[in-house]
């Protein structure tokens, strides 16, 4: 019998407590360390990512290897990037016997992802450190990496922003960016008791299927996100004033809105992705 076959599931309170004790680990709040102790949630992430034998998976923040083990058991080829310098030595023990796991020490916001993952398509699976959820999601999306699925555990409040539709308070630049690149769907509610230590917030697993082409076709993606950022930068202002205050050429704002057929007294949070696209294209046309 191979060594891994007798290894217990890490996603369990007793096993996790034992590992923490055995390695003298103190969990770091600063690094967003809340380790999963519920095997059904690990399985839920593996299922949502539709993991098949041989799938290449980038995991962010493996911790002590809880989700990593689930991914590896499902046959994925896992590359896991961990910032905490103490953890690679622990992972070498907890994941002993899995030859389909590679640990890369480093900061996910700084590592060169194309260098570690190569050009072939891959999936992302992670129980994210909540203090940098948005920067991580944005970095993964904006770089046009060959990602097909992104399944992450995030704070519920962030997930609600990711799936929000125009008109409500949750709709913002993150909603537009996530929906521009992906089709997000909340797949699991995860209570605080599923982690050690229990976080102060509710969590969810959100599955984002990356679109083959973005949700709207625009002439200049940079302009699209410039307009989106400006529109949500000053939410209480009318769209026209928010765009002027947000760095778009003041003298072009009225014309661009007219060309796009958008009433200047509307607020940014009421615009659909298609309308943001038309507005961005109007600015692009005038910049030529
Ligand atoms: N995957 C484990 C689990 O599900 O139990 C741990 C998840 S814990 C919420 C987040 C992990 O991300 C921690 O292990 C933490 O050390 C790591 N981390 C924090 N900041 C990071 C960064 N910038 N780059 C890579 N990993 C990071």
GROMACS .gro file of C-alpha atoms and ligand atoms in nm:
model
  315
    1UNK     CA    1   0.000   0.000   0.000
    2UNK     CA    2   0.136   0.340  -0.085
    3UNK     CA    3   0.210   0.580   0.197
    4UNK     CA    4  -0.065   0.821   0.098
    5UNK     CA    5  -0.333   0.555   0.117
    6UNK     CA    6  -0.301   0.542   0.493
    7UNK     CA    7  -0.286   0.917   0.534
    8UNK     CA    8  -0.587   1.063   0.716
    9UNK     CA    9  -0.794   1.343   0.568
   10UNK     CA   10  -0.653   1.675   0.684
   11UNK     CA   11  -0.998   1.838   0.658
   12UNK     CA   12  -1.095   1.734   1.007
   13UNK     CA   13  -1.079   1.915   1.342
   14UNK     CA   14  -0.872   1.653   1.527
   15UNK     CA   15  -0.625   1.596   1.243
   16UNK     CA   16  -0.577   1.970   1.191
   17UNK     CA   17  -0.527   2.030   1.567
   18UNK     CA   18  -0.277   1.745   1.573
   19UNK     CA   19  -0.078   1.891   1.281
   20UNK     CA   20  -0.078   2.240   1.434
   21UNK     CA   21   0.046   2.098   1.763
   22UNK     CA   22   0.302   1.863   1.611
   23UNK     CA   23   0.466   2.144   1.416
   24UNK     CA   24   0.419   2.409   1.686
   25UNK     CA   25   0.225   2.627   1.440
   26UNK     CA   26   0.051   2.944   1.545
   27UNK     CA   27  -0.203   3.062   1.293
   28UNK     CA   28  -0.137   3.405   1.152
   29UNK     CA   29  -0.432   3.644   1.136
   30UNK     CA   30  -0.220   3.878   0.927
   31UNK     CA   31  -0.184   3.611   0.656
   32UNK     CA   32  -0.556   3.533   0.661
   33UNK     CA   33  -0.502   3.184   0.797
   34UNK     CA   34  -0.831   3.006   0.859
   35UNK     CA   35  -0.788   2.638   0.781
   36UNK     CA   36  -1.076   2.425   0.656
   37UNK     CA   37  -1.181   2.138   0.881
   38UNK     CA   38  -1.487   2.020   0.686
   39UNK     CA   39  -1.423   1.746   0.431
   40UNK     CA   40  -1.757   1.807   0.258
   41UNK     CA   41  -1.652   2.164   0.176
   42UNK     CA   42  -1.320   2.044   0.033
   43UNK     CA   43  -1.518   1.797  -0.181
   44UNK     CA   44  -1.756   2.077  -0.280
   45UNK     CA   45  -1.465   2.286  -0.413
   46UNK     CA   46  -1.320   1.987  -0.598
   47UNK     CA   47  -1.662   1.916  -0.754
   48UNK     CA   48  -1.729   2.279  -0.847
   49UNK     CA   49  -1.391   2.293  -1.022
   50UNK     CA   50  -1.497   1.980  -1.215
   51UNK     CA   51  -1.157   1.825  -1.142
   52UNK     CA   52  -1.061   1.538  -1.364
   53UNK     CA   53  -0.753   1.317  -1.364
   54UNK     CA   54  -0.456   1.515  -1.495
   55UNK     CA   55  -0.615   1.861  -1.466
   56UNK     CA   56  -0.356   2.125  -1.394
   57UNK     CA   57  -0.455   2.332  -1.091
   58UNK     CA   58  -0.306   2.642  -0.935
   59UNK     CA   59  -0.387   2.658  -0.565
   60UNK     CA   60  -0.336   2.980  -0.374
   61UNK     CA   61  -0.238   2.943  -0.009
   62UNK     CA   62  -0.235   2.567   0.062
   63UNK     CA   63  -0.188   2.623   0.437
   64UNK     CA   64  -0.127   2.277   0.585
   65UNK     CA   65  -0.251   2.106   0.267
   66UNK     CA   66  -0.622   2.060   0.339
   67UNK     CA   67  -0.766   2.150  -0.003
   68UNK     CA   68  -0.444   2.046  -0.174
   69UNK     CA   69  -0.502   1.691  -0.054
   70UNK     CA   70  -0.858   1.690  -0.191
   71UNK     CA   71  -0.739   1.817  -0.529
   72UNK     CA   72  -0.453   1.567  -0.540
   73UNK     CA   73  -0.684   1.278  -0.442
   74UNK     CA   74  -0.909   1.375  -0.735
   75UNK     CA   75  -0.611   1.332  -0.966
   76UNK     CA   76  -0.519   1.694  -1.028
   77UNK     CA   77  -0.165   1.808  -1.090
   78UNK     CA   78  -0.142   2.076  -0.824
   79UNK     CA   79   0.094   2.373  -0.807
   80UNK     CA   80   0.038   2.550  -0.476
   81UNK     CA   81   0.181   2.893  -0.395
   82UNK     CA   82   0.225   2.962  -0.023
   83UNK     CA   83   0.358   3.283   0.133
   84UNK     CA   84   0.413   3.158   0.489
   85UNK     CA   85   0.777   3.046   0.501
   86UNK     CA   86   0.706   2.797   0.780
   87UNK     CA   87   0.457   2.595   0.576
   88UNK     CA   88   0.654   2.427   0.293
   89UNK     CA   89   0.832   2.206   0.550
   90UNK     CA   90   0.495   2.114   0.704
   91UNK     CA   91   0.342   2.044   0.362
   92UNK     CA   92   0.634   1.816   0.277
   93UNK     CA   93   0.512   1.597   0.565
   94UNK     CA   94   0.134   1.632   0.544
   95UNK     CA   95   0.132   1.565   0.169
   96UNK     CA   96   0.405   1.304   0.171
   97UNK     CA   97   0.339   1.043  -0.094
   98UNK     CA   98   0.152   1.269  -0.336
   99UNK     CA   99   0.377   1.305  -0.637
  100UNK     CA  100   0.119   1.523  -0.811
  101UNK     CA  101   0.174   1.822  -0.580
  102UNK     CA  102   0.436   2.093  -0.617
  103UNK     CA  103   0.475   2.367  -0.357
  104UNK     CA  104   0.604   2.703  -0.472
  105UNK     CA  105   0.704   2.932  -0.185
  106UNK     CA  106   0.613   3.295  -0.255
  107UNK     CA  107   0.353   3.568  -0.275
  108UNK     CA  108   0.079   3.500  -0.531
  109UNK     CA  109   0.073   3.869  -0.619
  110UNK     CA  110   0.444   3.859  -0.705
  111UNK     CA  111   0.517   3.516  -0.853
  112UNK     CA  112   0.537   3.492  -1.229
  113UNK     CA  113   0.232   3.274  -1.295
  114UNK     CA  114   0.304   3.204  -1.666
  115UNK     CA  115   0.650   3.089  -1.560
  116UNK     CA  116   0.521   2.840  -1.302
  117UNK     CA  117   0.209   2.726  -1.493
  118UNK     CA  118   0.327   2.740  -1.854
  119UNK     CA  119   0.099   2.806  -2.152
  120UNK     CA  120  -0.147   2.518  -2.125
  121UNK     CA  121  -0.495   2.576  -1.975
  122UNK     CA  122  -0.530   2.541  -1.601
  123UNK     CA  123  -0.784   2.580  -1.320
  124UNK     CA  124  -0.759   2.785  -1.002
  125UNK     CA  125  -0.885   2.648  -0.671
  126UNK     CA  126  -0.835   2.825  -0.343
  127UNK     CA  127  -0.956   2.904   0.001
  128UNK     CA  128  -0.836   3.261  -0.034
  129UNK     CA  129  -0.669   3.474   0.230
  130UNK     CA  130  -0.950   3.730   0.277
  131UNK     CA  131  -0.724   4.032   0.331
  132UNK     CA  132  -0.626   4.030  -0.039
  133UNK     CA  133  -0.924   3.865  -0.212
  134UNK     CA  134  -0.990   4.144  -0.461
  135UNK     CA  135  -0.627   4.205  -0.566
  136UNK     CA  136  -0.582   3.830  -0.622
  137UNK     CA  137  -0.901   3.795  -0.828
  138UNK     CA  138  -0.818   4.104  -1.033
  139UNK     CA  139  -0.460   3.991  -1.095
  140UNK     CA  140  -0.582   3.650  -1.216
  141UNK     CA  141  -0.848   3.800  -1.442
  142UNK     CA  142  -0.667   4.095  -1.594
  143UNK     CA  143  -0.360   3.906  -1.706
  144UNK     CA  144  -0.546   3.695  -1.961
  145UNK     CA  145  -0.396   3.375  -1.822
  146UNK     CA  146  -0.524   3.049  -1.978
  147UNK     CA  147  -0.754   2.983  -1.680
  148UNK     CA  148  -1.074   2.788  -1.750
  149UNK     CA  149  -1.230   2.771  -1.401
  150UNK     CA  150  -1.170   2.973  -1.090
  151UNK     CA  151  -1.326   2.822  -0.779
  152UNK     CA  152  -1.258   3.015  -0.463
  153UNK     CA  153  -1.371   3.046  -0.105
  154UNK     CA  154  -1.438   3.411  -0.033
  155UNK     CA  155  -1.618   3.623   0.220
  156UNK     CA  156  -1.992   3.610   0.146
  157UNK     CA  157  -2.009   3.987   0.116
  158UNK     CA  158  -1.742   3.983  -0.157
  159UNK     CA  159  -1.921   3.705  -0.345
  160UNK     CA  160  -2.242   3.908  -0.343
  161UNK     CA  161  -2.048   4.191  -0.507
  162UNK     CA  162  -1.903   3.952  -0.765
  163UNK     CA  163  -2.249   3.833  -0.880
  164UNK     CA  164  -2.439   4.164  -0.833
  165UNK     CA  165  -2.652   4.299  -1.116
  166UNK     CA  166  -2.691   4.669  -1.201
  167UNK     CA  167  -2.895   4.891  -0.972
  168UNK     CA  168  -2.802   4.777  -0.623
  169UNK     CA  169  -2.543   4.877  -0.369
  170UNK     CA  170  -2.337   4.563  -0.427
  171UNK     CA  171  -2.284   4.636  -0.796
  172UNK     CA  172  -1.943   4.790  -0.855
  173UNK     CA  173  -1.612   4.767  -1.039
  174UNK     CA  174  -1.553   4.414  -0.904
  175UNK     CA  175  -1.894   4.295  -1.035
  176UNK     CA  176  -1.820   4.434  -1.380
  177UNK     CA  177  -1.469   4.287  -1.396
  178UNK     CA  178  -1.576   3.940  -1.275
  179UNK     CA  179  -1.879   3.927  -1.507
  180UNK     CA  180  -1.682   4.067  -1.802
  181UNK     CA  181  -1.433   3.780  -1.784
  182UNK     CA  182  -1.636   3.501  -1.624
  183UNK     CA  183  -1.976   3.351  -1.541
  184UNK     CA  184  -1.982   3.352  -1.160
  185UNK     CA  185  -2.208   3.133  -0.951
  186UNK     CA  186  -2.228   3.093  -0.575
  187UNK     CA  187  -2.224   2.719  -0.513
  188UNK     CA  188  -2.186   2.667  -0.137
  189UNK     CA  189  -2.258   2.852   0.185
  190UNK     CA  190  -1.985   2.791   0.438
  191UNK     CA  191  -2.040   2.873   0.808
  192UNK     CA  192  -1.756   2.997   1.034
  193UNK     CA  193  -1.747   2.660   1.217
  194UNK     CA  194  -1.600   2.498   0.905
  195UNK     CA  195  -1.264   2.661   0.982
  196UNK     CA  196  -1.000   2.680   1.254
  197UNK     CA  197  -1.001   2.948   1.379
  198UNK     CA  198  -1.361   3.040   1.296
  199UNK     CA  199  -1.362   3.364   1.097
  200UNK     CA  200  -1.589   3.649   1.203
  201UNK     CA  201  -1.769   3.648   0.866
  202UNK     CA  202  -1.975   3.406   0.661
  203UNK     CA  203  -1.805   3.251   0.361
  204UNK     CA  204  -1.914   3.102   0.032
  205UNK     CA  205  -1.758   2.903  -0.247
  206UNK     CA  206  -1.797   3.082  -0.577
  207UNK     CA  207  -1.732   2.914  -0.910
  208UNK     CA  208  -1.633   3.140  -1.197
  209UNK     CA  209  -1.625   2.979  -1.541
  210UNK     CA  210  -1.394   3.188  -1.753
  211UNK     CA  211  -1.560   3.299  -2.078
  212UNK     CA  212  -1.386   3.219  -2.405
  213UNK     CA  213  -1.437   3.580  -2.504
  214UNK     CA  214  -1.533   3.860  -2.266
  215UNK     CA  215  -1.903   3.929  -2.210
  216UNK     CA  216  -1.889   4.244  -2.424
  217UNK     CA  217  -1.668   4.324  -2.716
  218UNK     CA  218  -1.484   4.653  -2.678
  219UNK     CA  219  -1.227   4.833  -2.890
  220UNK     CA  220  -0.994   4.900  -2.600
  221UNK     CA  221  -1.015   4.701  -2.279
  222UNK     CA  222  -0.802   4.952  -2.088
  223UNK     CA  223  -1.050   5.226  -2.175
  224UNK     CA  224  -1.339   5.000  -2.065
  225UNK     CA  225  -1.188   4.959  -1.719
  226UNK     CA  226  -1.092   5.327  -1.699
  227UNK     CA  227  -1.456   5.418  -1.754
  228UNK     CA  228  -1.579   5.155  -1.507
  229UNK     CA  229  -1.335   5.270  -1.239
  230UNK     CA  230  -1.430   5.634  -1.288
  231UNK     CA  231  -1.804   5.556  -1.289
  232UNK     CA  232  -1.785   5.381  -0.952
  233UNK     CA  233  -1.518   5.609  -0.807
  234UNK     CA  234  -1.771   5.863  -0.687
  235UNK     CA  235  -2.092   5.672  -0.654
  236UNK     CA  236  -2.304   5.960  -0.525
  237UNK     CA  237  -2.239   6.174  -0.829
  238UNK     CA  238  -2.418   6.154  -1.161
  239UNK     CA  239  -2.231   5.948  -1.416
  240UNK     CA  240  -2.125   6.259  -1.609
  241UNK     CA  241  -1.968   6.415  -1.300
  242UNK     CA  242  -1.812   6.090  -1.185
  243UNK     CA  243  -1.645   6.047  -1.525
  244UNK     CA  244  -1.517   6.406  -1.521
  245UNK     CA  245  -1.386   6.366  -1.166
  246UNK     CA  246  -1.243   6.023  -1.250
  247UNK     CA  247  -0.989   6.139  -1.506
  248UNK     CA  248  -1.172   6.101  -1.839
  249UNK     CA  249  -1.121   6.406  -2.067
  250UNK     CA  250  -1.379   6.653  -1.928
  251UNK     CA  251  -1.461   6.806  -2.267
  252UNK     CA  252  -1.541   6.463  -2.414
  253UNK     CA  253  -1.775   6.336  -2.142
  254UNK     CA  254  -2.103   6.483  -2.269
  255UNK     CA  255  -2.034   6.385  -2.632
  256UNK     CA  256  -1.931   6.033  -2.540
  257UNK     CA  257  -2.247   5.982  -2.336
  258UNK     CA  258  -2.458   6.115  -2.620
  259UNK     CA  259  -2.287   5.887  -2.874
  260UNK     CA  260  -2.347   5.592  -2.644
  261UNK     CA  261  -2.709   5.700  -2.588
  262UNK     CA  262  -2.670   5.724  -2.212
  263UNK     CA  263  -2.852   5.987  -2.009
  264UNK     CA  264  -2.582   6.190  -1.826
  265UNK     CA  265  -2.794   6.217  -1.512
  266UNK     CA  266  -2.786   5.841  -1.458
  267UNK     CA  267  -2.557   5.694  -1.195
  268UNK     CA  268  -2.276   5.456  -1.277
  269UNK     CA  269  -2.431   5.178  -1.075
  270UNK     CA  270  -2.727   5.156  -1.316
  271UNK     CA  271  -2.520   5.079  -1.626
  272UNK     CA  272  -2.511   4.729  -1.771
  273UNK     CA  273  -2.185   4.579  -1.899
  274UNK     CA  274  -2.306   4.642  -2.255
  275UNK     CA  275  -2.366   5.009  -2.175
  276UNK     CA  276  -2.020   5.043  -2.019
  277UNK     CA  277  -1.886   4.887  -2.339
  278UNK     CA  278  -2.066   5.139  -2.559
  279UNK     CA  279  -1.950   5.428  -2.346
  280UNK     CA  280  -1.589   5.307  -2.352
  281UNK     CA  281  -1.603   5.267  -2.730
  282UNK     CA  282  -1.737   5.622  -2.763
  283UNK     CA  283  -1.436   5.754  -2.567
  284UNK     CA  284  -1.202   5.535  -2.774
  285UNK     CA  285  -1.351   5.670  -3.100
  286UNK     CA  286  -1.300   6.027  -2.981
  287UNK     CA  287  -0.943   5.962  -2.873
  288UNK     CA  288  -0.844   5.876  -3.231
  289LIG     N1  289  -0.589   2.612   0.181
  289LIG     C1  290  -0.587   2.608   0.326
  289LIG     C2  291  -0.721   2.561   0.376
  289LIG     O1  292  -0.816   2.560   0.297
  289LIG     O2  293  -0.732   2.524   0.494
  289LIG     C3  294  -0.550   2.743   0.387
  289LIG     C4  295  -0.638   2.859   0.349
  289LIG     S1  296  -0.608   3.007   0.441
  289LIG     C5  297  -0.766   3.084   0.434
  289LIG     C6  298  -0.515   3.110   0.331
  289LIG     C7  299  -0.372   3.068   0.302
  289LIG     O3  300  -0.312   3.164   0.213
  289LIG     C8  301  -0.281   3.062   0.423
  289LIG     O4  302  -0.209   2.943   0.420
  289LIG     C9  303  -0.186   3.182   0.407
  289LIG     O5  304  -0.060   3.162   0.465
  289LIG    C10  305  -0.179   3.192   0.255
  289LIG     N2  306  -0.143   3.325   0.202
  289LIG    C11  307  -0.168   3.447   0.256
  289LIG     N3  308  -0.125   3.544   0.176
  289LIG    C12  309  -0.072   3.485   0.066
  289LIG    C13  310  -0.010   3.533  -0.053
  289LIG     N4  311   0.004   3.664  -0.074
  289LIG     N5  312   0.037   3.443  -0.144
  289LIG    C14  313   0.023   3.309  -0.121
  289LIG     N6  314  -0.036   3.259  -0.011
  289LIG    C15  315  -0.082   3.344   0.082
   0.00000   0.00000   0.00000
